[in-house]
Amino acid sequence: MKTKEEILDFLEKNNCNQELINDVKNGDGYNWIALCYENFGVKFTELVLQQKQAKSGEDVYDIALSYKENGIKATELALQQKQAKSGEDVYCIARSYEKFGVEFTELALQQDKAKNGNNAFWIAWSYKKHGVEFTELALQHEKAKNGEDVYRIAKKKFALRKPTRVQNYV
């Protein structure tokens, strides 16, 4: 187990985010990072500590968890997105890549309402589940303030669609 001093030494030597250094000195950061070392190992944790999105110990843990649960490729893609400002954003965007694929996630990330990872996740889910047409309608709806609203509105529009007639040819 790394001590607080050892973690601070690593952060300072590697020019890590000052907010993260402060969180380790004055907040919960040490506990989150210690959990990372314990659950994900030294090399992996130290890779995550150097990410620009790692502004707190909780961010570090969320990014490390994303690597573990969503995979390297999805997490690396998520880290490159402008909406990935925190560990939670990285996790949500990577989860979206993993569950809904590159196409729907990239489409969601282009939307104005995808201001963070959580919103992008909900919008990508809507694209996947309700289709482009209903999600695009929902994105324009006046009550759609965030990704979850978009999903809910698209779900209602999708449920109200007119069924297509099946004709039997004899």
Coordinates of N, CA and C in Angstrom, one line a residue:
M1 N 0.9 -1.2 0.0 CA 0.0 0.0 0.0 C 0.9 1.2 0.0
K2 N 0.6 2.2 -0.9 CA 1.3 3.4 -1.0 C 0.9 4.4 0.1
T3 N 1.9 5.1 0.7 CA 1.5 6.1 1.7 C 1.1 7.4 1.0
K4 N 0.5 8.2 1.8 CA 0.1 9.5 1.2 C 1.3 10.3 0.7
E5 N 2.4 10.2 1.4 CA 3.7 10.9 1.0 C 4.2 10.4 -0.4
E6 N 4.1 9.0 -0.5 CA 4.6 8.4 -1.7 C 3.7 8.8 -2.9
I7 N 2.4 8.9 -2.7 CA 1.5 9.3 -3.8 C 1.8 10.8 -4.1
L8 N 1.9 11.6 -3.1 CA 2.2 13.0 -3.4 C 3.5 13.2 -4.1
D9 N 4.5 12.5 -3.8 CA 5.8 12.5 -4.4 C 5.6 12.1 -5.9
F10 N 4.9 11.1 -6.2 CA 4.7 10.7 -7.6 C 4.0 11.8 -8.4
L11 N 2.9 12.3 -7.8 CA 2.1 13.3 -8.4 C 2.9 14.6 -8.8
E12 N 3.7 15.0 -7.8 CA 4.6 16.2 -8.0 C 5.7 16.0 -9.0
K13 N 6.3 14.8 -9.0 CA 7.4 14.5 -9.9 C 6.9 14.4 -11.3
N14 N 5.7 14.0 -11.5 CA 5.1 13.7 -12.8 C 4.2 14.9 -13.3
N15 N 4.3 16.0 -12.6 CA 3.5 17.2 -13.0 C 2.0 16.9 -13.2
C16 N 1.5 16.1 -12.3 CA 0.1 15.8 -12.4 C -0.8 17.0 -12.0
N17 N -2.0 16.9 -12.2 CA -3.0 18.0 -12.0 C -2.9 18.5 -10.6
Q18 N -2.8 19.8 -10.5 CA -2.7 20.5 -9.2 C -4.0 20.3 -8.3
E19 N -5.1 20.2 -9.0 CA -6.4 19.9 -8.2 C -6.3 18.5 -7.6
L20 N -5.7 17.6 -8.3 CA -5.5 16.2 -7.7 C -4.6 16.2 -6.6
I21 N -3.5 17.0 -6.7 CA -2.5 17.1 -5.6 C -3.2 17.7 -4.4
N22 N -4.0 18.7 -4.6 CA -4.7 19.3 -3.4 C -5.7 18.4 -2.8
D23 N -6.4 17.6 -3.7 CA -7.3 16.6 -3.1 C -6.6 15.5 -2.3
V24 N -5.5 15.2 -2.7 CA -4.7 14.2 -1.9 C -4.2 14.8 -0.6
K25 N -3.8 16.1 -0.6 CA -3.3 16.7 0.6 C -4.4 17.0 1.5
N26 N -5.5 17.5 1.0 CA -6.6 18.1 1.9 C -7.9 17.4 1.9
G27 N -8.1 16.4 1.0 CA -9.4 15.8 0.9 C -9.4 14.3 0.9
D28 N -10.4 13.7 0.2 CA -10.5 12.3 0.2 C -9.6 11.6 -0.9
G29 N -8.9 12.4 -1.6 CA -8.1 11.9 -2.7 C -7.3 10.7 -2.4
Y30 N -6.6 10.7 -1.3 CA -5.7 9.6 -0.9 C -6.5 8.3 -0.8
N31 N -7.6 8.3 -0.2 CA -8.4 7.1 0.0 C -8.8 6.5 -1.3
W32 N -9.2 7.3 -2.3 CA -9.6 6.8 -3.6 C -8.4 6.2 -4.3
I33 N -7.3 6.9 -4.3 CA -6.1 6.5 -5.0 C -5.6 5.2 -4.3
A34 N -5.6 5.1 -3.0 CA -5.2 3.9 -2.3 C -6.0 2.7 -2.8
L35 N -7.3 2.9 -3.0 CA -8.2 1.9 -3.5 C -7.8 1.5 -4.9
C36 N -7.4 2.4 -5.7 CA -7.0 2.1 -7.1 C -5.7 1.2 -7.0
Y37 N -4.8 1.6 -6.2 CA -3.6 0.8 -6.1 C -3.9 -0.6 -5.7
E38 N -4.8 -0.7 -4.8 CA -5.2 -2.0 -4.2 C -6.0 -2.9 -5.3
N39 N -6.9 -2.2 -6.0 CA -7.8 -2.9 -6.9 C -7.2 -3.1 -8.3
F40 N -6.4 -2.1 -8.8 CA -6.0 -2.1 -10.2 C -4.5 -2.2 -10.4
G41 N -3.7 -2.1 -9.3 CA -2.2 -2.3 -9.4 C -1.5 -0.9 -9.6
V42 N -0.2 -1.0 -9.5 CA 0.7 0.2 -9.5 C 0.7 0.8 -10.9
K43 N 1.1 0.1 -11.9 CA 1.3 0.6 -13.3 C 0.0 1.2 -13.8
F44 N -1.1 0.5 -13.6 CA -2.3 1.0 -14.1 C -2.8 2.3 -13.4
T45 N -2.7 2.3 -12.1 CA -3.1 3.5 -11.3 C -2.2 4.7 -11.7
E46 N -0.9 4.5 -11.9 CA 0.0 5.6 -12.2 C -0.2 6.1 -13.6
L47 N -0.7 5.3 -14.5 CA -1.1 5.7 -15.8 C -2.3 6.6 -15.7
V48 N -3.3 6.2 -14.9 CA -4.5 7.0 -14.7 C -4.2 8.4 -14.0
L49 N -3.3 8.3 -13.0 CA -3.0 9.6 -12.3 C -2.5 10.7 -13.2
Q50 N -2.0 10.3 -14.3 CA -1.4 11.3 -15.3 C -2.4 11.9 -16.3
Q51 N -3.7 11.4 -16.3 CA -4.7 11.9 -17.2 C -5.1 13.3 -16.8
K52 N -5.4 14.1 -17.8 CA -5.8 15.5 -17.5 C -7.2 15.5 -16.8
Q53 N -8.0 14.5 -17.0 CA -9.3 14.5 -16.3 C -9.2 14.0 -14.8
A54 N -8.1 13.6 -14.4 CA -7.9 13.2 -13.0 C -7.6 14.4 -12.1
K55 N -8.7 15.0 -11.7 CA -8.7 16.2 -10.9 C -8.9 15.9 -9.4
S56 N -9.4 14.7 -9.1 CA -9.7 14.3 -7.8 C -9.4 12.8 -7.7
G57 N -9.3 12.3 -6.4 CA -9.1 10.9 -6.3 C -10.3 10.1 -6.8
E58 N -11.5 10.6 -6.7 CA -12.7 10.0 -7.2 C -12.6 9.9 -8.8
D59 N -12.1 10.9 -9.4 CA -11.9 10.9 -10.9 C -10.9 9.8 -11.2
V60 N -9.9 9.6 -10.5 CA -8.9 8.6 -10.7 C -9.6 7.2 -10.7
Y61 N -10.4 7.0 -9.6 CA -11.0 5.7 -9.5 C -12.0 5.5 -10.6
D62 N -12.8 6.5 -11.0 CA -13.8 6.3 -12.1 C -13.1 6.0 -13.4
I63 N -12.0 6.6 -13.7 CA -11.2 6.3 -14.9 C -10.7 4.9 -14.9
A64 N -10.1 4.5 -13.8 CA -9.5 3.2 -13.6 C -10.6 2.1 -13.8
L65 N -11.8 2.4 -13.2 CA -12.9 1.5 -13.3 C -13.4 1.4 -14.7
S66 N -13.3 2.5 -15.4 CA -13.7 2.5 -16.8 C -12.8 1.6 -17.6
Y67 N -11.5 1.7 -17.4 CA -10.6 0.8 -18.1 C -10.9 -0.7 -17.8
K68 N -11.3 -1.0 -16.6 CA -11.6 -2.3 -16.2 C -12.9 -2.8 -16.8
E69 N -13.9 -2.0 -16.7 CA -15.3 -2.4 -17.1 C -15.6 -2.2 -18.5
N70 N -15.1 -1.1 -19.1 CA -15.4 -0.7 -20.5 C -14.3 -1.1 -21.5
G71 N -13.1 -1.4 -21.0 CA -12.0 -1.8 -21.9 C -11.1 -0.6 -22.2
I72 N -10.0 -0.9 -22.7 CA -8.9 0.1 -23.0 C -9.4 0.9 -24.2
K73 N -9.9 0.3 -25.3 CA -10.2 1.1 -26.5 C -11.3 2.1 -26.2
A74 N -12.4 1.7 -25.5 CA -13.5 2.6 -25.2 C -13.1 3.7 -24.3
T75 N -12.3 3.4 -23.3 CA -11.8 4.4 -22.4 C -10.9 5.4 -23.0
E76 N -10.0 4.9 -23.9 CA -9.1 5.8 -24.6 C -9.9 6.7 -25.5
L77 N -10.9 6.2 -26.2 CA -11.7 7.1 -27.1 C -12.4 8.1 -26.2
A78 N -12.9 7.7 -25.1 CA -13.7 8.6 -24.2 C -12.7 9.7 -23.7
L79 N -11.5 9.4 -23.3 CA -10.6 10.4 -22.8 C -10.3 11.5 -23.8
Q80 N -10.5 11.2 -25.1 CA -10.3 12.2 -26.1 C -11.4 13.2 -26.4
Q81 N -12.6 12.9 -25.8 CA -13.7 13.8 -26.1 C -13.8 15.0 -25.3
K82 N -14.3 16.1 -25.9 CA -14.3 17.4 -25.2 C -15.3 17.3 -24.0
Q83 N -16.3 16.5 -24.0 CA -17.2 16.4 -22.9 C -16.6 15.6 -21.7
A84 N -15.5 15.0 -21.9 CA -14.8 14.2 -20.8 C -14.0 15.1 -19.9
K85 N -14.7 15.8 -19.0 CA -14.0 16.7 -18.1 C -13.7 16.1 -16.8
S86 N -14.4 15.0 -16.4 CA -14.2 14.4 -15.1 C -14.1 12.9 -15.3
G87 N -13.7 12.2 -14.3 CA -13.7 10.7 -14.3 C -15.1 10.1 -14.6
E88 N -16.1 10.7 -14.1 CA -17.5 10.2 -14.3 C -17.8 10.4 -15.8
D89 N -17.5 11.5 -16.4 CA -17.7 11.8 -17.8 C -17.0 10.7 -18.6
V90 N -15.7 10.4 -18.3 CA -15.0 9.4 -19.0 C -15.7 8.1 -18.9
Y91 N -16.1 7.7 -17.7 CA -16.7 6.4 -17.5 C -18.0 6.3 -18.4
C92 N -18.8 7.4 -18.3 CA -20.1 7.4 -19.0 C -19.9 7.3 -20.6
I93 N -19.0 8.0 -21.1 CA -18.7 8.0 -22.5 C -18.2 6.7 -22.9
A94 N -17.2 6.2 -22.2 CA -16.7 4.8 -22.5 C -17.7 3.8 -22.4
R95 N -18.6 3.9 -21.4 CA -19.8 2.9 -21.3 C -20.6 3.0 -22.6
S96 N -20.9 4.2 -23.0 CA -21.6 4.4 -24.2 C -21.0 3.7 -25.5
Y97 N -19.7 3.9 -25.6 CA -18.9 3.3 -26.7 C -19.1 1.8 -26.6
E98 N -19.0 1.2 -25.4 CA -19.0 -0.2 -25.2 C -20.4 -0.8 -25.4
K99 N -21.4 -0.1 -24.9 CA -22.8 -0.6 -25.1 C -23.5 -0.3 -26.4
F100 N -23.2 0.9 -26.9 CA -24.0 1.3 -28.1 C -23.2 1.5 -29.3
G101 N -21.9 1.4 -29.2 CA -21.0 1.4 -30.4 C -20.5 2.8 -30.7
V102 N -19.5 2.9 -31.6 CA -18.9 4.1 -32.0 C -19.9 5.0 -32.7
E103 N -20.7 4.5 -33.6 CA -21.6 5.3 -34.5 C -22.6 6.1 -33.6
F104 N -23.3 5.4 -32.7 CA -24.3 6.1 -31.9 C -23.7 7.0 -30.9
T105 N -22.5 6.6 -30.3 CA -21.9 7.5 -29.4 C -21.3 8.8 -30.0
E106 N -20.7 8.6 -31.2 CA -20.1 9.8 -31.8 C -21.3 10.7 -32.3
L107 N -22.4 10.2 -32.7 CA -23.6 11.0 -33.1 C -24.1 11.7 -31.9
A108 N -24.2 11.1 -30.8 CA -24.6 11.7 -29.5 C -23.7 12.8 -29.1
L109 N -22.4 12.6 -29.2 CA -21.4 13.6 -28.7 C -21.4 14.8 -29.6
Q110 N -22.0 14.8 -30.8 CA -22.1 16.0 -31.6 C -23.3 16.9 -31.2
Q111 N -24.2 16.4 -30.4 CA -25.4 17.1 -30.0 C -25.1 18.2 -29.0
D112 N -25.7 19.3 -29.1 CA -25.6 20.4 -28.1 C -26.0 20.0 -26.7
K113 N -27.0 19.1 -26.6 CA -27.5 18.7 -25.3 C -26.5 17.6 -24.6
A114 N -25.5 17.2 -25.3 CA -24.5 16.2 -24.8 C -23.4 17.0 -24.2
K115 N -23.7 17.8 -23.1 CA -22.7 18.6 -22.5 C -21.7 17.9 -21.6
N116 N -22.1 16.7 -21.2 CA -21.3 15.9 -20.3 C -21.4 14.4 -20.7
G117 N -20.7 13.5 -20.0 CA -20.7 12.1 -20.3 C -22.1 11.5 -20.1
N118 N -22.7 11.8 -19.0 CA -24.0 11.3 -18.7 C -25.1 11.6 -19.8
N119 N -25.1 12.8 -20.2 CA -26.0 13.2 -21.3 C -25.7 12.5 -22.6
A120 N -24.5 12.4 -22.9 CA -24.1 11.7 -24.1 C -24.5 10.2 -24.1
F121 N -24.4 9.6 -22.9 CA -24.8 8.2 -22.7 C -26.3 8.1 -23.0
W122 N -27.1 8.9 -22.4 CA -28.6 8.8 -22.6 C -28.9 9.0 -24.1
I123 N -28.3 10.0 -24.7 CA -28.6 10.3 -26.1 C -28.2 9.1 -27.0
A124 N -27.0 8.6 -26.8 CA -26.6 7.4 -27.6 C -27.5 6.3 -27.4
W125 N -28.0 6.1 -26.1 CA -28.9 5.0 -25.8 C -30.2 5.2 -26.6
S126 N -30.7 6.4 -26.7 CA -31.9 6.8 -27.4 C -31.7 6.5 -28.9
Y127 N -30.6 6.9 -29.5 CA -30.3 6.6 -30.9 C -30.4 5.1 -31.1
K128 N -29.8 4.3 -30.2 CA -29.7 2.8 -30.4 C -31.1 2.2 -30.2
K129 N -31.8 2.6 -29.2 CA -33.1 2.0 -28.9 C -34.3 2.5 -29.7
H130 N -34.3 3.8 -29.9 CA -35.5 4.4 -30.6 C -35.3 4.9 -32.0
G131 N -34.0 4.9 -32.4 CA -33.7 5.3 -33.8 C -33.4 6.7 -33.9
V132 N -32.7 7.0 -35.0 CA -32.3 8.4 -35.3 C -33.5 9.4 -35.4
E133 N -34.5 9.0 -36.2 CA -35.7 9.8 -36.4 C -36.3 10.3 -35.1
F134 N -36.6 9.4 -34.2 CA -37.3 9.8 -33.0 C -36.4 10.5 -32.0
T135 N -35.1 10.2 -32.0 CA -34.1 10.9 -31.2 C -33.9 12.3 -31.7
E136 N -33.8 12.5 -33.0 CA -33.7 13.8 -33.5 C -34.9 14.7 -33.2
L137 N -36.1 14.1 -33.3 CA -37.3 14.9 -32.9 C -37.2 15.2 -31.4
A138 N -36.8 14.3 -30.6 CA -36.7 14.6 -29.1 C -35.7 15.6 -28.8
L139 N -34.6 15.6 -29.6 CA -33.6 16.7 -29.3 C -34.1 18.1 -29.6
Q140 N -35.1 18.2 -30.5 CA -35.6 19.5 -30.8 C -36.8 19.9 -29.8
H141 N -37.2 19.0 -29.0 CA -38.4 19.3 -28.1 C -38.0 20.3 -27.1
E142 N -38.9 21.2 -26.8 CA -38.7 22.3 -25.8 C -38.4 21.8 -24.4
K143 N -38.9 20.6 -24.1 CA -38.7 20.1 -22.7 C -37.5 19.2 -22.6
A144 N -36.7 19.1 -23.7 CA -35.5 18.3 -23.6 C -34.3 19.1 -23.2
K145 N -34.1 19.1 -21.9 CA -33.0 19.9 -21.3 C -31.7 19.1 -21.2
N146 N -31.8 17.8 -21.1 CA -30.6 17.0 -21.0 C -30.8 15.6 -21.7
G147 N -29.8 14.8 -21.6 CA -29.8 13.5 -22.3 C -30.9 12.6 -21.8
E148 N -31.2 12.6 -20.5 CA -32.3 11.7 -20.0 C -33.6 12.2 -20.5
D149 N -33.8 13.5 -20.6 CA -35.1 14.1 -21.2 C -35.2 13.6 -22.6
V150 N -34.1 13.7 -23.4 CA -34.2 13.3 -24.8 C -34.6 11.8 -24.9
Y151 N -34.0 11.0 -24.1 CA -34.3 9.6 -24.1 C -35.8 9.4 -23.8
R152 N -36.3 10.0 -22.7 CA -37.7 9.8 -22.3 C -38.7 10.3 -23.4
I153 N -38.4 11.5 -24.0 CA -39.3 12.0 -25.1 C -39.2 11.1 -26.3
A154 N -38.0 10.7 -26.7 CA -37.9 9.8 -27.8 C -38.7 8.5 -27.6
K155 N -38.7 8.0 -26.3 CA -39.4 6.8 -26.0 C -40.9 6.9 -26.2
K156 N -41.4 8.1 -25.8 CA -42.8 8.4 -25.9 C -43.2 8.5 -27.4
K157 N -42.4 9.2 -28.2 CA -42.6 9.3 -29.6 C -42.5 8.0 -30.3
F158 N -41.6 7.2 -29.9 CA -41.4 5.9 -30.5 C -42.6 5.0 -30.2
A159 N -43.2 5.1 -29.0 CA -44.3 4.3 -28.6 C -45.6 4.7 -29.3
L160 N -45.6 6.0 -29.7 CA -46.8 6.5 -30.4 C -46.8 6.4 -31.9
R161 N -45.7 5.8 -32.4 CA -45.6 5.7 -33.9 C -46.7 4.9 -34.4
K162 N -47.1 5.1 -35.7 CA -48.1 4.4 -36.3 C -47.6 3.1 -36.8
P163 N -48.3 2.0 -36.5 CA -47.8 0.7 -37.0 C -47.9 0.6 -38.5
T164 N -47.0 -0.1 -39.1 CA -47.1 -0.2 -40.5 C -48.0 -1.4 -40.9
R165 N -48.7 -1.3 -42.0 CA -49.6 -2.3 -42.4 C -48.8 -3.4 -43.1
V166 N -49.2 -4.6 -42.7 CA -48.6 -5.8 -43.4 C -49.6 -6.3 -44.4
Q167 N -49.3 -6.3 -45.6 CA -50.2 -6.8 -46.6 C -49.9 -8.2 -47.0
N168 N -50.9 -9.0 -47.1 CA -50.7 -10.4 -47.6 C -51.0 -10.4 -49.0
Y169 N -50.0 -10.9 -49.7 CA -50.2 -11.1 -51.2 C -50.5 -12.6 -51.4
V170 N -51.5 -12.9 -52.1 CA -51.9 -14.2 -52.4 C -51.6 -14.6 -53.8

